[in-house]
Tab-separated table of C-alpha atoms in Angstrom:
chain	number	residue	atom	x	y	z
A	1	UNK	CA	15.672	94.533	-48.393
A	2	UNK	CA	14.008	97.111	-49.843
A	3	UNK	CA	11.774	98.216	-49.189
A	4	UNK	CA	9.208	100.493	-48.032
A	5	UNK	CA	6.762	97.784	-49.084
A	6	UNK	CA	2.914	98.179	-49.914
A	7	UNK	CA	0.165	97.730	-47.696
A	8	UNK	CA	-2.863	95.848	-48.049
A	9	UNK	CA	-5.616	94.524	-45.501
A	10	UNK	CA	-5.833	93.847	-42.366
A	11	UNK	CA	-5.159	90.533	-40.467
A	12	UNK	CA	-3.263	88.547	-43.548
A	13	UNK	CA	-1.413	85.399	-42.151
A	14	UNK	CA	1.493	83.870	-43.558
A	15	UNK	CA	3.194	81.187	-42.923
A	16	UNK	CA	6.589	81.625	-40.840
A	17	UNK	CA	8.754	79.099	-39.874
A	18	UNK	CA	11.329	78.846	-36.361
A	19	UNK	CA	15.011	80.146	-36.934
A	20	UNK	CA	15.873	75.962	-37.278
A	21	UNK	CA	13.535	75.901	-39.817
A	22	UNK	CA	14.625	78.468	-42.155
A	23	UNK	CA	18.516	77.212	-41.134
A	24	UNK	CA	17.256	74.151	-42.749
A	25	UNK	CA	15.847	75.859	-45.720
A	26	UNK	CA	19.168	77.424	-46.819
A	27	UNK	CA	20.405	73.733	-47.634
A	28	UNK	CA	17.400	73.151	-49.795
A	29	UNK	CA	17.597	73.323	-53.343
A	30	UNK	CA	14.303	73.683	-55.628
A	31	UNK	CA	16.077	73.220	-58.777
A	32	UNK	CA	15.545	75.437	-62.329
A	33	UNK	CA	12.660	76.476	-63.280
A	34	UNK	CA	11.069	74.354	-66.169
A	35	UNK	CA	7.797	76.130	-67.311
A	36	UNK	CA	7.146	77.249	-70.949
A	37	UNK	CA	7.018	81.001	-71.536
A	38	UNK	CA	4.299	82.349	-73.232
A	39	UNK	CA	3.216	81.591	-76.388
A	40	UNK	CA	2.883	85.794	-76.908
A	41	UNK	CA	6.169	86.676	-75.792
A	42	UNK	CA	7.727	84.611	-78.810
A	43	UNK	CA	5.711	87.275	-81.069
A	44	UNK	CA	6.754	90.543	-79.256
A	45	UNK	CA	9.889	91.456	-81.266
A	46	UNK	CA	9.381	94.912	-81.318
A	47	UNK	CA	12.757	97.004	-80.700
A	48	UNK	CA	14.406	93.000	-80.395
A	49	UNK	CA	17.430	91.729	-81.489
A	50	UNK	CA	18.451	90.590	-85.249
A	51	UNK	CA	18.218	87.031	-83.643
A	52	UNK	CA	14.605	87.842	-83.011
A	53	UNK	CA	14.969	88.226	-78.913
A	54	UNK	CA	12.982	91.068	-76.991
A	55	UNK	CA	15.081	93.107	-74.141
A	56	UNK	CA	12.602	94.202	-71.429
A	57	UNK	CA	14.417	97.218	-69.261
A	58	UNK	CA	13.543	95.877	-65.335
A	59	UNK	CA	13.660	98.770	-62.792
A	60	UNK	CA	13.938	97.941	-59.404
A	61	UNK	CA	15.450	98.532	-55.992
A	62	UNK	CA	16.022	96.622	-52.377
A	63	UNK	CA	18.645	95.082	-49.913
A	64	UNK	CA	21.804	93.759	-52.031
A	65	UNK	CA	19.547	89.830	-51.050
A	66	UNK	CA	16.899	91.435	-53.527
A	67	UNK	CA	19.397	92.543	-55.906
A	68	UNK	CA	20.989	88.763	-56.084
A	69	UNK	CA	17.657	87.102	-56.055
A	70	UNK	CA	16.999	88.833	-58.938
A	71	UNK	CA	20.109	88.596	-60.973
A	72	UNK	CA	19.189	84.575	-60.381
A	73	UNK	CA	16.058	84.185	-61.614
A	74	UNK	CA	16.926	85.876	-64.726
A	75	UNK	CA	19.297	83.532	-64.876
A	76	UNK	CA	17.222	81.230	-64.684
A	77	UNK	CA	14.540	82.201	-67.023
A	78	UNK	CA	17.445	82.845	-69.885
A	79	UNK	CA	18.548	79.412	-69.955
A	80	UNK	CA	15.000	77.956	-70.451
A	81	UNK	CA	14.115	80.047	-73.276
A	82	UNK	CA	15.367	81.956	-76.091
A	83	UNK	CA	12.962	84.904	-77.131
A	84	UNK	CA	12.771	87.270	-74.072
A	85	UNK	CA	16.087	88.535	-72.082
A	86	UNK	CA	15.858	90.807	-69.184
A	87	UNK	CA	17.925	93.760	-68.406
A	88	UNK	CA	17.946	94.102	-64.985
A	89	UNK	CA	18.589	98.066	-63.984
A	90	UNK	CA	18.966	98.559	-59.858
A	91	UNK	CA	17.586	101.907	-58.959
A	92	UNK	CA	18.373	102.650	-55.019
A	93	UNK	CA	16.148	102.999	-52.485
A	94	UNK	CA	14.464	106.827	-51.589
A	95	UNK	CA	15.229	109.150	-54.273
A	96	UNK	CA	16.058	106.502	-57.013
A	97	UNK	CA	13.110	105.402	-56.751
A	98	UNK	CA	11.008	108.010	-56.676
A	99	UNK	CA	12.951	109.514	-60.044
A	100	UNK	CA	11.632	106.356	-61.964
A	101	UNK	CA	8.092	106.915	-60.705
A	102	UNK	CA	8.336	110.238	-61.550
A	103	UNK	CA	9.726	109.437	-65.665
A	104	UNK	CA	6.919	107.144	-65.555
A	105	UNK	CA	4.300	109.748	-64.792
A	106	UNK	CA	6.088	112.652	-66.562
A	107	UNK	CA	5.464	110.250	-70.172
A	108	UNK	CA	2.002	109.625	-69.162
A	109	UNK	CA	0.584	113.298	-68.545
A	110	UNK	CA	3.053	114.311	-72.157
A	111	UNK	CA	1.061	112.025	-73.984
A	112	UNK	CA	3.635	109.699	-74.963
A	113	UNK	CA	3.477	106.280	-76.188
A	114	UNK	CA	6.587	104.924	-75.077
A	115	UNK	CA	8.895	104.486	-71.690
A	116	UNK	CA	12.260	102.943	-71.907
A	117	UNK	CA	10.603	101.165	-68.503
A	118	UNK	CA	9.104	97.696	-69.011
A	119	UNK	CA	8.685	96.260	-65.787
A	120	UNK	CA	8.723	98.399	-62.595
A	121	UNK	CA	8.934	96.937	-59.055
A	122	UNK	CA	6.573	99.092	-57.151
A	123	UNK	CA	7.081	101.084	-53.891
A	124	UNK	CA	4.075	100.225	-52.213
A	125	UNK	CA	1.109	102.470	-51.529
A	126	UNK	CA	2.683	106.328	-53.168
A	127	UNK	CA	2.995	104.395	-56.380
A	128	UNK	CA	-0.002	103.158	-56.273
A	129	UNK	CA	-1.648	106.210	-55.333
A	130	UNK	CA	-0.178	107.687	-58.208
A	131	UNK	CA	-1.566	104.984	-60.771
A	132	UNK	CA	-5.045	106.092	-59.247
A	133	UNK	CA	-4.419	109.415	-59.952
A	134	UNK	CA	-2.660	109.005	-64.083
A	135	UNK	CA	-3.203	105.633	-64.713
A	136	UNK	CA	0.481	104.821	-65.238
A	137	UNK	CA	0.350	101.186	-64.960
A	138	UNK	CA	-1.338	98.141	-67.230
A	139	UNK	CA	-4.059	96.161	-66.052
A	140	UNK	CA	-3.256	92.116	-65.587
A	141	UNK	CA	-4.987	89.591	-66.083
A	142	UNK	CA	-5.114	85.227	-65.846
A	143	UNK	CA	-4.963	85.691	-69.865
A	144	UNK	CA	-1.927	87.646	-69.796
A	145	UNK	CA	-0.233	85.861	-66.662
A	146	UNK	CA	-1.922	82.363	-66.182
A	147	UNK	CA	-0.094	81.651	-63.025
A	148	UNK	CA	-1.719	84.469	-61.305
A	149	UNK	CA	-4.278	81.713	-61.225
A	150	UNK	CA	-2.053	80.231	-58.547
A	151	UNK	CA	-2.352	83.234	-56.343
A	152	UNK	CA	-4.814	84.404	-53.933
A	153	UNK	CA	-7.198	86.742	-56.011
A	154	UNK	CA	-7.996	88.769	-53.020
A	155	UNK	CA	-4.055	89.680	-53.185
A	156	UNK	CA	-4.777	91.229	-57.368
A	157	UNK	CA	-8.214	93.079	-56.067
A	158	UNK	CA	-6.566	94.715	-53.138
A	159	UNK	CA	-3.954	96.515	-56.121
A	160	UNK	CA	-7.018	97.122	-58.605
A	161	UNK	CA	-5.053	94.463	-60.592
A	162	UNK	CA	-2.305	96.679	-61.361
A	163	UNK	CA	0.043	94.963	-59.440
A	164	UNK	CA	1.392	91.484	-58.970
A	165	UNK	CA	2.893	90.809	-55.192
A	166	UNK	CA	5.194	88.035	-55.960
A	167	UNK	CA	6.692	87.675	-52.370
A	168	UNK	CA	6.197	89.534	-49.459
A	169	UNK	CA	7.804	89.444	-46.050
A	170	UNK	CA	6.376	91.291	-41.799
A	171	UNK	CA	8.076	93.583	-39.537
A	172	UNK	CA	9.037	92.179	-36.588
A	173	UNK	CA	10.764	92.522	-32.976
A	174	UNK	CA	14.686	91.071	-32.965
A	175	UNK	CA	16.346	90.893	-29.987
A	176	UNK	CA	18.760	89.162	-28.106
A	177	UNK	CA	17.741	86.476	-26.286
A	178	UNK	CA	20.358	86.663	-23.517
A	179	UNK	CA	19.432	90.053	-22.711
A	180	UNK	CA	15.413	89.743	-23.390
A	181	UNK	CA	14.281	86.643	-21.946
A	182	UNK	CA	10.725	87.397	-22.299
A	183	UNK	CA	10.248	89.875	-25.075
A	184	UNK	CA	7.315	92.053	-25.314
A	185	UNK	CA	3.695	90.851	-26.273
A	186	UNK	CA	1.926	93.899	-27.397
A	187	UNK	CA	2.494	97.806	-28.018
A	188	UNK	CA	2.033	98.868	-24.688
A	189	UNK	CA	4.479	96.537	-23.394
A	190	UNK	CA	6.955	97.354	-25.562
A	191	UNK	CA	6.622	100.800	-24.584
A	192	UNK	CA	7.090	100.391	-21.344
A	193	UNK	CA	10.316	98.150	-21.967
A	194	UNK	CA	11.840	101.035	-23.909
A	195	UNK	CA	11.327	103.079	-20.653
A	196	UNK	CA	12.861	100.622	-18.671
A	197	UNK	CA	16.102	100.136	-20.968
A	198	UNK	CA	16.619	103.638	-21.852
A	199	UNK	CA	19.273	103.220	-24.953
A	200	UNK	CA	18.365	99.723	-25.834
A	201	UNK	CA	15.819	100.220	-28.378
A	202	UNK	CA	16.744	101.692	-31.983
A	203	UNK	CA	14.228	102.401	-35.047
A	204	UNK	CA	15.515	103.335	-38.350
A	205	UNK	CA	14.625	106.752	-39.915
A	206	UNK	CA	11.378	105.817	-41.225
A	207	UNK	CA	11.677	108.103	-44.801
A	208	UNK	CA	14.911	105.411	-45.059
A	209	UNK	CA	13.549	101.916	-44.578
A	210	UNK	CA	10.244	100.194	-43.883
A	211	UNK	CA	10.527	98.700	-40.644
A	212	UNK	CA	11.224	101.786	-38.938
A	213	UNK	CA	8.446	103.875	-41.185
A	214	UNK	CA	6.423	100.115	-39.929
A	215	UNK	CA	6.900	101.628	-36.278
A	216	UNK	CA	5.995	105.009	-36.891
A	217	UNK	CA	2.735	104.199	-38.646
A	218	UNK	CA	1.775	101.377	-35.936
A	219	UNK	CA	2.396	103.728	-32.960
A	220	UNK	CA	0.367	106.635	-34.827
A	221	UNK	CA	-2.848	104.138	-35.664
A	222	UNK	CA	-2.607	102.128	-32.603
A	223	UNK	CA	-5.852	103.600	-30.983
A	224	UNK	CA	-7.740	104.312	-34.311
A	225	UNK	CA	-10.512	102.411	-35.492
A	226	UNK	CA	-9.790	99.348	-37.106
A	227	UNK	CA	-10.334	100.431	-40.830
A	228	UNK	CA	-8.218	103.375	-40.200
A	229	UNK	CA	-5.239	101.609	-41.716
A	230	UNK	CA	-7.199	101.497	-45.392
A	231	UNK	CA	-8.581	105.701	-44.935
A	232	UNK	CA	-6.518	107.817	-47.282
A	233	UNK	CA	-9.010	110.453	-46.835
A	234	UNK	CA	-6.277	113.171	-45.024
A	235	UNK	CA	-8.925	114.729	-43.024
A	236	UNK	CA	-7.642	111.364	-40.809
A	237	UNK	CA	-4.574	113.165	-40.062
A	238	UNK	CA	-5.840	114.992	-37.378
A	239	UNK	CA	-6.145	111.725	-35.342
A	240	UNK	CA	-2.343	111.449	-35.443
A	241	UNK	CA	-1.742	113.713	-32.318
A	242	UNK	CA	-1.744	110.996	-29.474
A	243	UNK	CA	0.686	108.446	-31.845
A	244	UNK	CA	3.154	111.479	-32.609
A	245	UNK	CA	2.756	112.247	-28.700
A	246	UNK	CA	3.657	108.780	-27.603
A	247	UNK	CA	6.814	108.940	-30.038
A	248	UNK	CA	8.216	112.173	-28.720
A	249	UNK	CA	7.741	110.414	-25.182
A	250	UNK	CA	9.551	107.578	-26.342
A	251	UNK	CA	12.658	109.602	-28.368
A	252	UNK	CA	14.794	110.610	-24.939
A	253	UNK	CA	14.678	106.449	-24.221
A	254	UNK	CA	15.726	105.844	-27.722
A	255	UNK	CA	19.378	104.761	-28.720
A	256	UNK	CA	21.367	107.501	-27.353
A	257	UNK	CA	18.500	109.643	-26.637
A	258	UNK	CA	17.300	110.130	-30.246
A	259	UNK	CA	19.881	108.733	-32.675
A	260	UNK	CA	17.425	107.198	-35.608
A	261	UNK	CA	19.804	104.917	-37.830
A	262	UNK	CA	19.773	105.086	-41.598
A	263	UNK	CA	17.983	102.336	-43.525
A	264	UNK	CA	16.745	98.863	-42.498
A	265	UNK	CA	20.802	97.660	-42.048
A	266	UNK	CA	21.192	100.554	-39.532
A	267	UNK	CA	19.225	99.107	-36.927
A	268	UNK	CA	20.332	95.584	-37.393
A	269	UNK	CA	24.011	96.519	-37.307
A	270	UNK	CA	23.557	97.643	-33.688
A	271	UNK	CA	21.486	95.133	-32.751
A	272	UNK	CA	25.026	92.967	-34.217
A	273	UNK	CA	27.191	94.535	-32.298
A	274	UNK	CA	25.412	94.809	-28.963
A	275	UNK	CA	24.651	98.772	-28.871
A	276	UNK	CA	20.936	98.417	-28.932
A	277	UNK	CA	18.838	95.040	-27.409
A	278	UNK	CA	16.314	95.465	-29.615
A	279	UNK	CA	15.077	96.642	-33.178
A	280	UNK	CA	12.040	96.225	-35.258
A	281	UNK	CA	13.175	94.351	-38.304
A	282	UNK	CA	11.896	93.032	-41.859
A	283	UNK	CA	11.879	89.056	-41.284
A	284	UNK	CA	13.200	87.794	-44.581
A	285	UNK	CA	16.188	90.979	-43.606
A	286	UNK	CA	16.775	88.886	-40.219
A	287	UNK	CA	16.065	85.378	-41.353
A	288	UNK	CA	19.324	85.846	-43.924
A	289	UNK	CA	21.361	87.904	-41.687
A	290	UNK	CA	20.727	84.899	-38.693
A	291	UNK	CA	21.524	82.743	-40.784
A	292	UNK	CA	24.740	83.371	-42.548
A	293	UNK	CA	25.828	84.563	-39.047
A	294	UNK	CA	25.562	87.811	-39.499
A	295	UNK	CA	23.633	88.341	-36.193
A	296	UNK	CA	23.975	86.643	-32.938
A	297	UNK	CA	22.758	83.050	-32.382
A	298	UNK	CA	21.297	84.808	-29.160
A	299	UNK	CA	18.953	86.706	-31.802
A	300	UNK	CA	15.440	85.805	-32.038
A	301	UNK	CA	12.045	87.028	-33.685
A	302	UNK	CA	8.445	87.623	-32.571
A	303	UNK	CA	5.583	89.785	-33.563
A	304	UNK	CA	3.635	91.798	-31.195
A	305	UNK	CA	-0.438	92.473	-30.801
A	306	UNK	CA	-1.334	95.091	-32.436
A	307	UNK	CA	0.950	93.580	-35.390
A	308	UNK	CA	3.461	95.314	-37.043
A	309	UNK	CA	3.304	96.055	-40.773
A	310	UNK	CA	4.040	93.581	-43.473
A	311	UNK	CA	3.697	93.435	-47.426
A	312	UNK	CA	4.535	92.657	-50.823
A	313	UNK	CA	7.094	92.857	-53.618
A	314	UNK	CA	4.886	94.218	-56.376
A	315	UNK	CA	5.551	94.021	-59.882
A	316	UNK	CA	3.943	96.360	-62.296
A	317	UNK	CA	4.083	96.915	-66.223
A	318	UNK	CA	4.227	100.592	-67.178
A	319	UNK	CA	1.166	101.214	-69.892
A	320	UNK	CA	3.472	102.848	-72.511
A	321	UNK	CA	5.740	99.691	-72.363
A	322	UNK	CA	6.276	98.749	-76.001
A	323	UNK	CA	7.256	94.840	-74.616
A	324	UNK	CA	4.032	94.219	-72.365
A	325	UNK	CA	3.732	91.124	-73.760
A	326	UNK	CA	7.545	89.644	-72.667
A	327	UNK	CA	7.151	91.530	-68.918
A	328	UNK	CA	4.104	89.629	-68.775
A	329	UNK	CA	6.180	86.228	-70.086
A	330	UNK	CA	8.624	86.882	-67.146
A	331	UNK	CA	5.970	87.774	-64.827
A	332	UNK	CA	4.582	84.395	-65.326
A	333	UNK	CA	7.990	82.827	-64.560
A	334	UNK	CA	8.296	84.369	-61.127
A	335	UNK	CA	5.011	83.021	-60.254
A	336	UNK	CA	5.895	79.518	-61.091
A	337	UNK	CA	6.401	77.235	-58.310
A	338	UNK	CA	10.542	76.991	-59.186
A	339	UNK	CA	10.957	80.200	-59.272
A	340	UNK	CA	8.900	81.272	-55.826
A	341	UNK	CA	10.766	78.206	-54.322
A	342	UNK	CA	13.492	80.407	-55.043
A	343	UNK	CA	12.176	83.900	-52.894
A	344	UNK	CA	11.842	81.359	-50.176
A	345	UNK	CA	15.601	79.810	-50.431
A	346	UNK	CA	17.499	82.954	-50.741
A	347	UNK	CA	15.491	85.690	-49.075
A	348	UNK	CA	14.016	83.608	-46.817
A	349	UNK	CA	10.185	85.941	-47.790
A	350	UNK	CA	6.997	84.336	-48.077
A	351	UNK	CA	5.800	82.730	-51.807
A	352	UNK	CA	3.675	85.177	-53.718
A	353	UNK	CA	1.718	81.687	-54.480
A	354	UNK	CA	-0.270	79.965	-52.502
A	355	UNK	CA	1.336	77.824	-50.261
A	356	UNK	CA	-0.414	74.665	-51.225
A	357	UNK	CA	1.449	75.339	-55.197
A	358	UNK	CA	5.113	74.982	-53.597
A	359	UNK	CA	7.216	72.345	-53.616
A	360	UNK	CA	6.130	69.227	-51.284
A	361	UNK	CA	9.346	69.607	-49.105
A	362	UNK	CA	8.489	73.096	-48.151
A	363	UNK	CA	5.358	72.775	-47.350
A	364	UNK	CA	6.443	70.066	-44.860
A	365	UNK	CA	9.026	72.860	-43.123
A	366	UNK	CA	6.225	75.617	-42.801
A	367	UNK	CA	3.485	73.118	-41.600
A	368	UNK	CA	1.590	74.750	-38.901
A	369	UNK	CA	3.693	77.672	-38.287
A	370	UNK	CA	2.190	81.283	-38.796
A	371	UNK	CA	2.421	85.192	-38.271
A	372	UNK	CA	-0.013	87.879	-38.743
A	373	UNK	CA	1.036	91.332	-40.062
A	374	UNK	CA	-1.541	94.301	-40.820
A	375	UNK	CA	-0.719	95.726	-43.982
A	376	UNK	CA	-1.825	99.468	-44.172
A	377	UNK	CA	-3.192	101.347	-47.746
A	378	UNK	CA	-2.800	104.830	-46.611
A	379	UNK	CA	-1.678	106.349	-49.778
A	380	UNK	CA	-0.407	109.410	-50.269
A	381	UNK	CA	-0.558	109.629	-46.197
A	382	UNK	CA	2.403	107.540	-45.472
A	383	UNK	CA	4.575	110.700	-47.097
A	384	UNK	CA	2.697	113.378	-44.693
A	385	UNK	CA	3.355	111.099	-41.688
A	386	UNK	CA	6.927	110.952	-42.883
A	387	UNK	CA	7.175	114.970	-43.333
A	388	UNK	CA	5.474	115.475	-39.508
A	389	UNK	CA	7.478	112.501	-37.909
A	390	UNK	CA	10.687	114.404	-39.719
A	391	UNK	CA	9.719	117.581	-38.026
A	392	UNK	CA	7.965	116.708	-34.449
A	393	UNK	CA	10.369	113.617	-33.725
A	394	UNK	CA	13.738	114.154	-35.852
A	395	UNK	CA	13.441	117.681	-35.404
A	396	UNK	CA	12.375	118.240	-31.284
């Protein structure tokens, strides 16, 4: 999984189905995709093929389930039409991605009229913060994309419009089971059960993977007001002492008294292997990894009060694309109900749709299940909590 993801507002809920459930859910199949592309995309043939076909370039990055997700819905959307085909380019997470964001915003501010990007998946809220800033990204609309009309539109106004979340997925606590009967309920109790299991707990390196970064930022705004989470005014930062406290207090209790594991996987792999009791963890990440047996049957998930972080996939068209027209054509496909069946089958994350658009049959498996997750718009402050967590936690 990728990513850091983006943040929005507080309180969201999605649905979230039991560890049976989602077992279930592998053995479903939704079928192919059958809508219509756009009636525009047939006309964009600018820099196409002889046959008449437009190549959008698709930049994006994530866990190798992200990766095959998409290489599948392309897939898909090939075989029901002729005029648009996608070339998907992975970028890797961290410094990949921030080089793409960077060519993006380097062709804005010189004034060109062209990037060889056509379709950019987004990494969250410094991405965003930089469309405020240049204005690097097109504005989307129902006429462009009419399945966005299938969306919740407070999801488009909380990214200005420039953004499309198309799936999104919460941080959560995995453990094991046999050795954490009763996992804990809130942030204060977890605390105090990483003091009492000194080396049991692990958190990745948050500048590597969003469910540790998820910890970091939940500790450090866990006594703030409630709007905190949506203040990217940085005279804010000066509230941060008692959360970087309380994570220097917790580092000599930490998995062997400091040791913060690379990336998302990190975590999970000790969690695997029995080195750590508990991590927090991305669910669609654990949902997978449960169920193709790559952790524990003793491994279960819940979600603490104050919630963990959670957030979307965003897509986003670059505003010097010369192929708006066929990103917006395969944007449309994503959001069809096929094709978000899809994000739920393989990568076990929640539709970008709304629920009541998906397929009968899994509606039925996520009836009356649910999970809150606060998603945070902080800005350009997520990287300055990074820097300070890098040199009052990493570093002491």
């Amino acid at each position: 999984m990728s990513i850091n993801r983006g943040f929005k507002h507080k309180g969201k809920t999605l649905l979230l189905t039991s560890l049976a459930v989602f077992t279930l859910l592998a053995g479903c199949s939704s079928g192919a995709g059958k809508g219509e592309p756009n009636a525009s995309a047939a006309g964009d043939t600018a820099g196409g093929s002889a046959s008449g076909q437009t190549e959008i370039a698709f930049y994006f990055s994530g866990s190798q389930n992200v990766q095959e997700l998409w290489e599948h819905l392309k897939e898909m959307y090939e075989q029901e039409q002729d005029k648009v085909k996608v070339k998907l380019v992975y970028i890797p997470s961290g410094q990949g991605e921030q080089a793409t964001m960077n060519r993006i915003v380097a062709a804005k501010r010189a004034g060109k009229d062209s990037v060889d990007v056509d379709l950019y998946e987004a990494n969250g809220g410094s991405d965003m913060a930089a469309d405020k800033k240049d204005g690097v990204f097109e504005s989307l609309s129902e006429q462009q994309i009419p399945n966005l009309s299938l969306m919740n539109p407070v999801n488009m106004k909380d990214m200005d419009n420039k953004a499309v979340p198309y799936r999104s997925s919460s941080v959560l606590l995995a453990y094991n089971s046999e050795k954490v009967p009763a996992p804990p309920k809130t942030l204060d109790d977890l605390y105090t059960w990483i003091h009492e299991h000194p080396g049991r707990f692990a958190y990745n390196d948050p500048s590597t993977g969003g469910s540790g970064e998820s910890f970091v930022l939940t500790t450090l705004y866990k006594s703030l007001p409630d709007d905190a989470i949506h203040n990217q005014d940085k005279s804010i930062m000066q509230q941060w002492d008692q959360g970087f406290k309380q994570l220097k207090a917790l580092s000599k209790d930490m998995y062997q008294q400091g040791v913060y594991p690379k990336k998302n996987q990190g975590t999970l792999d000790l969690l695997s292997n029995g080195e750590v009791d508990m991590v927090p963890a991305w669910s669609d990440m654990a949902l997978e990894q449960i169920n193709k047996k790559l952790l524990p049957e003793t491994t279960k998930l819940a979600q603490i009060e104050p919630a963990f972080t959670g957030g979307p996939g965003l897509l986003t068209v670059p505003s010097m694309s010369k192929h708006k027209e066929a990103a917006y054509d395969f944007i449309n496909f994503v959001l069809s109900p096929d094709a978000q069946a899809e994000v739920v089958n393989k990568i076990y994350g929640f539709p970008g749709i709304e629920w009541s658009h998906m397929p009968s049959e899994l509606q039925d498996k996520f009836k009356g299940v649910s999970v809150s997750y606060r998603s945070f718009n902080l800005g350009e402050l997520e990287s300055e909590a990074m820097k300070r967590w890098q040199r009052e936690v990493a570093g002491q």
